Coordinates of C-alpha atoms in Angstrom, one line a residue:
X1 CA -100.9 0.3 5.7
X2 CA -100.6 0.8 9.4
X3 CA -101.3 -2.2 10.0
X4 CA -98.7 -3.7 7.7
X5 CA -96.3 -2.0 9.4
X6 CA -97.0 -2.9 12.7
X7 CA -97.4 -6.5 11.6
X8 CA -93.7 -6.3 9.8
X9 CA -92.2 -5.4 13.5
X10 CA -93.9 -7.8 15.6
X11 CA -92.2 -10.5 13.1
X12 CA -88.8 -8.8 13.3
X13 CA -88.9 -8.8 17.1
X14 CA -90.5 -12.3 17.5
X15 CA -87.3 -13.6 15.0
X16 CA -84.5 -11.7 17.1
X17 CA -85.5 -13.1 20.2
X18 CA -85.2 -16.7 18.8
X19 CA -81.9 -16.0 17.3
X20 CA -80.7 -15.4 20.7
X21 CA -82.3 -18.5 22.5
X22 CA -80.3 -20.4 19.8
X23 CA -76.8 -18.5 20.2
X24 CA -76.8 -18.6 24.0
X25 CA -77.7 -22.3 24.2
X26 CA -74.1 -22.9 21.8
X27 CA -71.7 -22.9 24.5
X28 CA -74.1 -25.8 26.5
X29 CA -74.7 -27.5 23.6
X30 CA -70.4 -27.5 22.4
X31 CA -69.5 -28.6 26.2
X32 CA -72.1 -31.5 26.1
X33 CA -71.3 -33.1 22.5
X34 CA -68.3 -31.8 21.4
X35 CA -65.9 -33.1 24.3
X36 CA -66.1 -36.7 24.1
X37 CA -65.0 -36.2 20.4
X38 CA -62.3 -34.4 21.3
X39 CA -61.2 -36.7 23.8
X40 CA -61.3 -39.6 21.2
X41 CA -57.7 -40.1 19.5
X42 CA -56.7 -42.9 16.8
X43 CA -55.5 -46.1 17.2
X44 CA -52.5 -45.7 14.9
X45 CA -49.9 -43.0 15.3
X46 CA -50.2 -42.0 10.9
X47 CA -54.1 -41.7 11.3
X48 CA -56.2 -38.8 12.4
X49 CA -59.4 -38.2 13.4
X50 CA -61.7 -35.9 11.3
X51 CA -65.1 -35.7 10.1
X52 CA -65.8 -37.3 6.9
X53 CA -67.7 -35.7 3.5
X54 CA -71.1 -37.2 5.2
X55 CA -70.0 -36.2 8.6
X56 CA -69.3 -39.1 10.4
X57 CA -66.1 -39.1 12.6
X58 CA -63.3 -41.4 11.3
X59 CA -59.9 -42.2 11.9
X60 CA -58.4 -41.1 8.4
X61 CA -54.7 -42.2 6.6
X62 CA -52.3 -38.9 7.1
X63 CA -50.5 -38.0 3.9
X64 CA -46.4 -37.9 5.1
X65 CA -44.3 -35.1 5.0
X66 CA -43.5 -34.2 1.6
X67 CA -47.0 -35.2 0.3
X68 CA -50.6 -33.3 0.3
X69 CA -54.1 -34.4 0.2
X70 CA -55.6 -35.0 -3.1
X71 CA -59.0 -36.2 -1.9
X72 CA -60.8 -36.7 1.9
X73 CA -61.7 -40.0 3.4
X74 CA -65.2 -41.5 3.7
X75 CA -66.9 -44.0 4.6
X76 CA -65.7 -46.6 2.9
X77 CA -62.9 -44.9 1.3
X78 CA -59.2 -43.7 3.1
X79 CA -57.7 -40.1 2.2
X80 CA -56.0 -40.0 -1.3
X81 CA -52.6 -38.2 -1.1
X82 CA -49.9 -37.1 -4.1
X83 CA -46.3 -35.8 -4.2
X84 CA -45.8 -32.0 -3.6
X85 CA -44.1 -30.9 -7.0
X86 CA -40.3 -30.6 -6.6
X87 CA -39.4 -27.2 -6.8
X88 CA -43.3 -25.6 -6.4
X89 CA -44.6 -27.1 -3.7
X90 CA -44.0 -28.1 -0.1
X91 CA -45.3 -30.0 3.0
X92 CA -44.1 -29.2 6.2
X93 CA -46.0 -32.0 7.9
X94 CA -47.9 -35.1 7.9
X95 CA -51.6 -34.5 7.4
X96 CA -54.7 -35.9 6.6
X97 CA -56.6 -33.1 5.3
X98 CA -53.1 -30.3 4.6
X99 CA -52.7 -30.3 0.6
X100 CA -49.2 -29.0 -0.8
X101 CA -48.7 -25.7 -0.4
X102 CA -46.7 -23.2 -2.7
X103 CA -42.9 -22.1 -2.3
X104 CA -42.1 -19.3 -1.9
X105 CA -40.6 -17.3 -5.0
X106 CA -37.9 -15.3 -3.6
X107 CA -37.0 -12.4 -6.7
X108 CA -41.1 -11.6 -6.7
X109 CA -40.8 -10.0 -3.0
X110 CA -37.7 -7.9 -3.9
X111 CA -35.1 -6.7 -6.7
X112 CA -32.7 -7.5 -4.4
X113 CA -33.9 -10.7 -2.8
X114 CA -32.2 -14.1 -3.7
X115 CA -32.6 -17.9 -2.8
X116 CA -30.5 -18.6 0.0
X117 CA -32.4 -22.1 0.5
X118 CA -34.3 -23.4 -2.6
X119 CA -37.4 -25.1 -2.0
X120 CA -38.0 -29.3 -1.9
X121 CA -40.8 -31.0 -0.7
X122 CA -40.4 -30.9 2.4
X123 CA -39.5 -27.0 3.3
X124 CA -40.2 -24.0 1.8
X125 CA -37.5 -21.7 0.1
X126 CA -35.0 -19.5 2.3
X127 CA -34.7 -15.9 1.0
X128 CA -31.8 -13.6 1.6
X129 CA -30.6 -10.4 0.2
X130 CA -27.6 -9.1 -1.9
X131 CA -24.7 -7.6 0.1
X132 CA -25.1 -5.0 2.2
X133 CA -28.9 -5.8 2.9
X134 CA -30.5 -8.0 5.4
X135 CA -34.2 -9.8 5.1
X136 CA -37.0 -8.8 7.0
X137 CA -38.7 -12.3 7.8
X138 CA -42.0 -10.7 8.6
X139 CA -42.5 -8.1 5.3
X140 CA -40.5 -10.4 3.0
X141 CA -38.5 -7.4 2.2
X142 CA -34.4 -6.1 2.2
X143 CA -33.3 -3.1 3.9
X144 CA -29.4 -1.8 3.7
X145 CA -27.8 -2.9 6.7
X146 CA -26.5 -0.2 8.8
X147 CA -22.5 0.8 8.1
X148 CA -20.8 1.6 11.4
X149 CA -18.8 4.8 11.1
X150 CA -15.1 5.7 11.5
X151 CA -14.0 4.9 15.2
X152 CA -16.9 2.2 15.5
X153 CA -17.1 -1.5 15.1
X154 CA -19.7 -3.7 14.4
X155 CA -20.5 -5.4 17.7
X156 CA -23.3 -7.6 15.8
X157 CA -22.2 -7.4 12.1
X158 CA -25.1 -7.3 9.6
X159 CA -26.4 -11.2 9.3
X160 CA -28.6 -12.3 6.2
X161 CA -32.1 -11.4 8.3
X162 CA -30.8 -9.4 10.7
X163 CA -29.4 -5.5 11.2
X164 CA -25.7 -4.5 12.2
X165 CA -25.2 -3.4 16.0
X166 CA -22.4 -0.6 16.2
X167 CA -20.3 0.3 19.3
X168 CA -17.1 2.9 19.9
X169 CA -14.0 1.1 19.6
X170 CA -12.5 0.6 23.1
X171 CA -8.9 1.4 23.8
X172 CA -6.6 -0.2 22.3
X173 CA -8.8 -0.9 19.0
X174 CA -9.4 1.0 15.7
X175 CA -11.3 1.4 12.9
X176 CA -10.6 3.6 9.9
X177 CA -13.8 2.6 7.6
X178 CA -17.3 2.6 7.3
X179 CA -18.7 -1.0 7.4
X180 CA -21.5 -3.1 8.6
X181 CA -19.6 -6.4 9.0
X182 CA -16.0 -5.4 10.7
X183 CA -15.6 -5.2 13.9
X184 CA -12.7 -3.1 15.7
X185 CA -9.0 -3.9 14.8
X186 CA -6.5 -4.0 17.8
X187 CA -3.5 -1.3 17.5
X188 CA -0.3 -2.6 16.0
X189 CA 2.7 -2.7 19.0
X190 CA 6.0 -1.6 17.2
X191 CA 8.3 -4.4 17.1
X192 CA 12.4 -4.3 17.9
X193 CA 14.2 -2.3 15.0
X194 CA 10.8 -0.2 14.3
X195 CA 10.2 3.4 15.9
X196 CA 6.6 4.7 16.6
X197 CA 6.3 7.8 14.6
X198 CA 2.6 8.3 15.5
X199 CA 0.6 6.5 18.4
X200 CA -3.1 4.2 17.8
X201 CA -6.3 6.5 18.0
X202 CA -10.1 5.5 17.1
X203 CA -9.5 5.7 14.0
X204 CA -5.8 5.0 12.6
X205 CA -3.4 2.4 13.6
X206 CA -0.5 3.2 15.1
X207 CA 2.4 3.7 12.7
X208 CA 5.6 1.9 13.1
X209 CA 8.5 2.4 10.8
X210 CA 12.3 1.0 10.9
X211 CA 15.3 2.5 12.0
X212 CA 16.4 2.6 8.6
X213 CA 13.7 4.6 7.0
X214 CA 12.0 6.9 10.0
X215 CA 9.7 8.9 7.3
X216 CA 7.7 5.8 5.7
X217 CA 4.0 6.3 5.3
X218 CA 0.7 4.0 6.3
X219 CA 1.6 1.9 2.8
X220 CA 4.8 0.6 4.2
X221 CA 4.3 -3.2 4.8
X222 CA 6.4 -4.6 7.7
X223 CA 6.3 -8.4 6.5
X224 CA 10.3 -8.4 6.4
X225 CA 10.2 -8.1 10.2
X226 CA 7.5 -10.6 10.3
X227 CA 9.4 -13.4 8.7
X228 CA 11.0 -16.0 11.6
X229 CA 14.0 -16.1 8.7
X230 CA 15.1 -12.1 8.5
X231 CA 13.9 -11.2 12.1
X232 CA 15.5 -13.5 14.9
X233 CA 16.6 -13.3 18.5
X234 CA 19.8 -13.7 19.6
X235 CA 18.5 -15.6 22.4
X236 CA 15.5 -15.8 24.6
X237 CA 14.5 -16.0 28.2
X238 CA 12.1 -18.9 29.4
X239 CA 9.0 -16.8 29.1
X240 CA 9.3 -16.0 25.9
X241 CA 10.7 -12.4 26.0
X242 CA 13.4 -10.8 23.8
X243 CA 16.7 -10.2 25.6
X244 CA 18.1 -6.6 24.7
X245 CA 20.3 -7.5 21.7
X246 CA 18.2 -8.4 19.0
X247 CA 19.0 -9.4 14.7
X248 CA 16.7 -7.3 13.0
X249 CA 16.9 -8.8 10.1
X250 CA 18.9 -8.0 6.2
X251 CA 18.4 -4.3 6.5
X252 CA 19.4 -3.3 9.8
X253 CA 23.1 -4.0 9.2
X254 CA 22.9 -1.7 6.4
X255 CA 22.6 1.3 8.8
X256 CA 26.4 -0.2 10.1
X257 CA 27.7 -0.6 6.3
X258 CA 26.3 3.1 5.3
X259 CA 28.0 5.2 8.5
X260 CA 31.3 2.8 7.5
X261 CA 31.4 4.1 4.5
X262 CA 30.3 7.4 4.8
X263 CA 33.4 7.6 7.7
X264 CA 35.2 6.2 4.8
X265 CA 34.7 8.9 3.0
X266 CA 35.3 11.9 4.7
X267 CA 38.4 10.4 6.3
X268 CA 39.7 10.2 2.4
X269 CA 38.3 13.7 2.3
X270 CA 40.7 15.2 4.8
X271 CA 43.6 13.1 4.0
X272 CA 43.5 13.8 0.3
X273 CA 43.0 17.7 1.7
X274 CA 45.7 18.0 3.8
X275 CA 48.1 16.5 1.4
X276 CA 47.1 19.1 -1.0
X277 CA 47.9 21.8 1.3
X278 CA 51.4 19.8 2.3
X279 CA 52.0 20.0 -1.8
X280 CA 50.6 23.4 -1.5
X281 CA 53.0 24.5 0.8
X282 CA 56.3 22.8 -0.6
X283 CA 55.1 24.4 -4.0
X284 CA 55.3 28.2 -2.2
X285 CA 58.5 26.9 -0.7
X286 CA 59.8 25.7 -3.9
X287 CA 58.5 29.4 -5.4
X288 CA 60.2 31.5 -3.5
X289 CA 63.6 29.8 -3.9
X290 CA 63.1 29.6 -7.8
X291 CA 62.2 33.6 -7.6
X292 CA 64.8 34.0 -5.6
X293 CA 67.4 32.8 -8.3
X294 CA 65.9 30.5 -11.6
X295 CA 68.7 29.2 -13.1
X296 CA 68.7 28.2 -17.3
X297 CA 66.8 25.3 -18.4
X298 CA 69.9 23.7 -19.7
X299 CA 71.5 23.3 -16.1
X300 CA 69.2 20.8 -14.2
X301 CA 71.8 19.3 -12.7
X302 CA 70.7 20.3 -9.4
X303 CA 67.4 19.4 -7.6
X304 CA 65.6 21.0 -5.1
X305 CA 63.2 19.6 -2.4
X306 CA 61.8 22.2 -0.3
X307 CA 64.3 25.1 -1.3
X308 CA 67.0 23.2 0.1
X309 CA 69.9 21.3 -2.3
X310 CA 69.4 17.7 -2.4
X311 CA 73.1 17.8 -4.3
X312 CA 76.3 19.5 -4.1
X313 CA 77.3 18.7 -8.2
X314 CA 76.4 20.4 -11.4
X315 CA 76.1 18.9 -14.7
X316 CA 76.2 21.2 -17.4
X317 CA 74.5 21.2 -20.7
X318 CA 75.6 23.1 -23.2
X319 CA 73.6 24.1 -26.5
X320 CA 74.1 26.0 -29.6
X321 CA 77.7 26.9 -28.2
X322 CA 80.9 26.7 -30.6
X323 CA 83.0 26.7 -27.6
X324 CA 81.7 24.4 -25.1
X325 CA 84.1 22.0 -25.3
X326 CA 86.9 24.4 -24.7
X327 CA 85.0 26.6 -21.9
X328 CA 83.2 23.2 -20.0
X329 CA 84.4 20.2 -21.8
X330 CA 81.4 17.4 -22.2
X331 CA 79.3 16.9 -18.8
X332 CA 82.2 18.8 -17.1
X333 CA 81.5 18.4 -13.2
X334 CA 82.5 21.6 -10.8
X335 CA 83.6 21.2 -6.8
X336 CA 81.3 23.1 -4.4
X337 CA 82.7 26.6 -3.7
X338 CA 80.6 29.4 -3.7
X339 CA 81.7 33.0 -4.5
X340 CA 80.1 35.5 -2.3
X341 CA 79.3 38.2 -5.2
X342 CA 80.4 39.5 -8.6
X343 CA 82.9 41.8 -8.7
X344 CA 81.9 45.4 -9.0
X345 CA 83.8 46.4 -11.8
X346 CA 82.8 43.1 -13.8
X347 CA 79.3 43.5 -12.4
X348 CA 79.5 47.2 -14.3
X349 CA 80.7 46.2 -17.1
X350 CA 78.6 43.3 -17.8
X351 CA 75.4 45.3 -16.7
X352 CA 76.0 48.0 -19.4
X353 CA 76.5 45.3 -22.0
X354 CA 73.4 44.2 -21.5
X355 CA 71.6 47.4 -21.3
X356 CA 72.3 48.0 -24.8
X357 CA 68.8 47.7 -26.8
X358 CA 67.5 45.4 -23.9
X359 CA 69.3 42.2 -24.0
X360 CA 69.5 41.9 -20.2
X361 CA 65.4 40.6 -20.6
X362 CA 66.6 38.0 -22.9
X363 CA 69.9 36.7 -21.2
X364 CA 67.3 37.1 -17.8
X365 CA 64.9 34.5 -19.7
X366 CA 67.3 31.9 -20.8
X367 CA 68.6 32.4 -17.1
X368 CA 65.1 31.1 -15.8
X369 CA 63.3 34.4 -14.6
X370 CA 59.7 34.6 -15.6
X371 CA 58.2 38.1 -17.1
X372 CA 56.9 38.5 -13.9
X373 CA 60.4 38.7 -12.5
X374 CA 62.3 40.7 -15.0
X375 CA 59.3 43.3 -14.2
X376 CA 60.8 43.6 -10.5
X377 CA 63.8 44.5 -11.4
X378 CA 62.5 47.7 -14.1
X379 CA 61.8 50.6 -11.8
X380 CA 58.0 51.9 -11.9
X381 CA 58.4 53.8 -15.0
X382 CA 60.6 52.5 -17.9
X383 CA 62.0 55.3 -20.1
X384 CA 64.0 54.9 -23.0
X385 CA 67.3 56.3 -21.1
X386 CA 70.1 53.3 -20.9
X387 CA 70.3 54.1 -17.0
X388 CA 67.8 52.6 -16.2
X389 CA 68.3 49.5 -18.3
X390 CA 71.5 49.3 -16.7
X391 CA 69.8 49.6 -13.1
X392 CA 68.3 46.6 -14.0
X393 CA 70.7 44.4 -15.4
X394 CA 72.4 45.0 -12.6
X395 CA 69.5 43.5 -10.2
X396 CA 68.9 41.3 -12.3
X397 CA 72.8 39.7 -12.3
X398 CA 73.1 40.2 -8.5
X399 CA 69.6 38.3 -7.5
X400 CA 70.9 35.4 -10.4
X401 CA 74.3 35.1 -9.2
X402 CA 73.5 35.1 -5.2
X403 CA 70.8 32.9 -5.9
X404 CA 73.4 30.4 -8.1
X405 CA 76.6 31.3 -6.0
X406 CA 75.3 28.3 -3.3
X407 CA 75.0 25.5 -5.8
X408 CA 77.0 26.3 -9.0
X409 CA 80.8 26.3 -8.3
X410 CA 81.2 28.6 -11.3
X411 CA 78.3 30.5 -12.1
X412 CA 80.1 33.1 -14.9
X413 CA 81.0 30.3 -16.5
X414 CA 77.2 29.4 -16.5
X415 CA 76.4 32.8 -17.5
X416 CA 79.0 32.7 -20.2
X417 CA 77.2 30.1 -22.2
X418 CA 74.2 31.9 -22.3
X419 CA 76.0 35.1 -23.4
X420 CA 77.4 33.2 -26.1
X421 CA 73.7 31.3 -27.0
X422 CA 72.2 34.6 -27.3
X423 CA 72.4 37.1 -30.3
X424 CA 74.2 40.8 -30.0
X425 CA 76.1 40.0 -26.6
X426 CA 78.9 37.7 -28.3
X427 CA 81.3 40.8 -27.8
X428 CA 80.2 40.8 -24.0
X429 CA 80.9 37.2 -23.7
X430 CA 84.2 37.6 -25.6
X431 CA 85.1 40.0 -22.5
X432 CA 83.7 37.3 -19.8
X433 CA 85.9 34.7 -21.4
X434 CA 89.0 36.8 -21.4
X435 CA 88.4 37.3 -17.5
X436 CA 87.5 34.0 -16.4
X437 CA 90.7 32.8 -18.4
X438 CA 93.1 32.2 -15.3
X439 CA 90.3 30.5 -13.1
X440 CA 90.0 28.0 -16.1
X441 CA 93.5 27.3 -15.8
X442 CA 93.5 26.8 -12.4
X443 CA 91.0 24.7 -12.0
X444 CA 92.7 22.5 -15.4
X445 CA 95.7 22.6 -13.2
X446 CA 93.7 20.6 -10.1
X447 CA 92.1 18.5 -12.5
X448 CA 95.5 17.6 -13.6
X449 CA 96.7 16.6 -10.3
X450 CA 93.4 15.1 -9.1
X451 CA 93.9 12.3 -12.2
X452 CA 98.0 11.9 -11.3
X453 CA 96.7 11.1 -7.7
X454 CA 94.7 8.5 -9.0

């Protein structure tokens, strides 16, 4: 058994050391028969040079591109070549011994790989990824392109097979997005008839509104200022610049037609105000000369225009009167000439007429004076005693007749009609009309002679 063994080893040894005679003498053996085959080339530019199925060297038919080997050359017999199948297969070049290889199948290397190229007989498929991925040549794999964050551009956008290379926006440039593909806007410059309400940073756009609306937002599109129609120069200088007056287009004259009519306006404003307090003032003046001395609704003969007479005549009216004819006559006219005050007896007399159960407040009414007025003339506390009445009658005919004695020739001839238009005082107006008797006959008596002058 020994012996075996020792037997078994000498073998082993005596085979390794030939195996190594052999493999060193390859490299002499390669250099001496090898090169002169290698040196050898083909007559014709489509044949090659290859070793045949019996292995003989022989210049062999190349298949073209576009076609693969289907069978080897021999001896007698030149290389056998077929059509790569459209759409499958593919031969990049000619070839005697290169078969058709396989295309590549571009949704089997990933979900979100696509043909960019299709295959044809003559190149293999292109593959490319969905948006917002890139494909990696080498794994045959997407990956999500890099998105360049706010401030940042994409130097390199993302390509079809390659990743997006971000850089900081210089000044002057923005970027308000993430994105692999944009690069860096440049800042807007506010044009003529725009205002910069806030100034281009990293990452927002400068914003420029108009004149006529200084509180628009990012939305607001400019485009009315970017049309050659609505936004032209008055003129320009050779190279190129605006002058300083500019056309700013269909809204800028607005801003001239608004002030214009808000001037407008407030000029009518102040106008229409100060004629109110003009009326205002003729109405007080008007006032005081009525309180002074109303006269009886039936004798607006006489206008006034601020408290002073615009006429010196006095047409009378008379109503509900038996004896107007005989006391006036119809529309009788009356000279100016004032009396200076009633006299006192007659003022006494008439003022204790009317004190009887009150009928001074209604002869003061039809003679014009307002309840307001015929309050004035009542003293503080009204009793039932006739004195007092009487107090006030008297007032009452002295403000009335100085009041009237400027404008009416005859005011107790005035007063007489109302005495006689107003129940319980015809006994009071009998008396006025026995006293004003003679002045009715003088004044006949110069009507007389006024119509024989004539």
């Amino acid at each position: 058994m020994e012996l075996i063994s020792r037997l078994f080893s000498a073998t082993w040894l005596l085979l390794f050391s030939l195996q190594c005679e052999f493999i060193c003498s390859l490299p002499q053996l390669s250099t001496i028969d090898l090169n002169p085959i290698q040196q050898e080339t083909c007559p014709v530019a489509n044949e090659e040079l290859i070793s045949t199925l019996n292995g003989q060297l022989r210049c062999c038919k190349k298949c073209p591109v576009g076609e693969g080997m289907l069978q080897l050359c021999t001896n007698t017999t030149q290389t056998v070549c077929r059509p790569c199948q459209e759409g499958s297969e593919f031969s990049l070049e000619a070839s005697a011994t290169a078969k058709c290889m396989q295309c590549k199948q571009c949704q089997e290397l990933h979900p979100f790989a696509r043909f960019r190229k299709h295959c044809t007989p003559t190149s293999d498929a292109v593959c490319e990824c969905v948006a917002g991925y890139f494909f990696i040549e080498v794994h045959s794999t997407c990956q999500s392109c890099t998105k360049c964050p706010p401030g940042y551009g994409a130097e390199k956008p993302c390509g079809w097979n390659e990743d997006s290379i971000c850089s900081p926006c210089p000044e002057g440039t923005w970027s308000s997005t993430e994105s692999a593909t944009e690069k860096c806007l440049t800042c807007k410059r506010c044009k003529p008839g725009q205002i910069e309400m806030r100034s281009c940073t990293a990452t927002q756009n400068t914003l420029c509104c108009p004149l006529h609306n200084p509180n628009c937002d990012d939305n607001y599109e400019d485009d009315e200022f970017d049309d050659p129609k609505t936004f032209q120069s008055v003129g320009h200088f050779s190279d190129g610049s605006f002058p300083q007056q500019m056309a700013y287009g269909d809204d800028y004259p607005m801003i001239t037609i608004y002030c214009s009519l808000l001037g407008l306006v407030i000029l009518t404003l102040l106008i229409y105000v100060f004629y109110k307090l003009w009326q205002q003032k003729l109405s007080m003046e008007d006032a005081k000369s009525i309180e002074a001395g109303v006269f009886h609704p039936a004798f607006t003969g006489i206008k006034t225009t601020g408290g002073k007479p615009k006429s010196s005549r006095l047409t009378v009216s008379v109503k509900d009167t038996n004896d107007k004819e005989h006391l006036l006559g119809e529309s009788q006219q009356y000279s100016y000439a004032p009396q200076k005050s009633i006299p006192d007896h007659l003022l006494t007399e008439l003022s204790q007429g009317l004190a009887v159960e009150n009928h001074w407040k209604q002869v003061g009414t039809k003679l014009g004076f307002t309840e307001e007025s015929l309050q004035k003339f009542e003293k503080p506390k009204i009793s039932e005693d006739s004195g007092d009445a009487i107090s006030a009658a008297k007032r009452m005919l002295t403000s009335w007749y100085s009041s009237r004695s400027s404008t009416d020739s005859s005011p107790l001839t005035s007063l007489l009609v109302v005495l006689e238009s107003t129940s319980g005082t015809n006994e009071l107006a009998r008396r006025l009309k026995e006293y004003l008797k003679p002045s009715s006959a003088v004044t006949s008596t110069n009507s007389s002679q006024t119509s024989n002058n004539q």
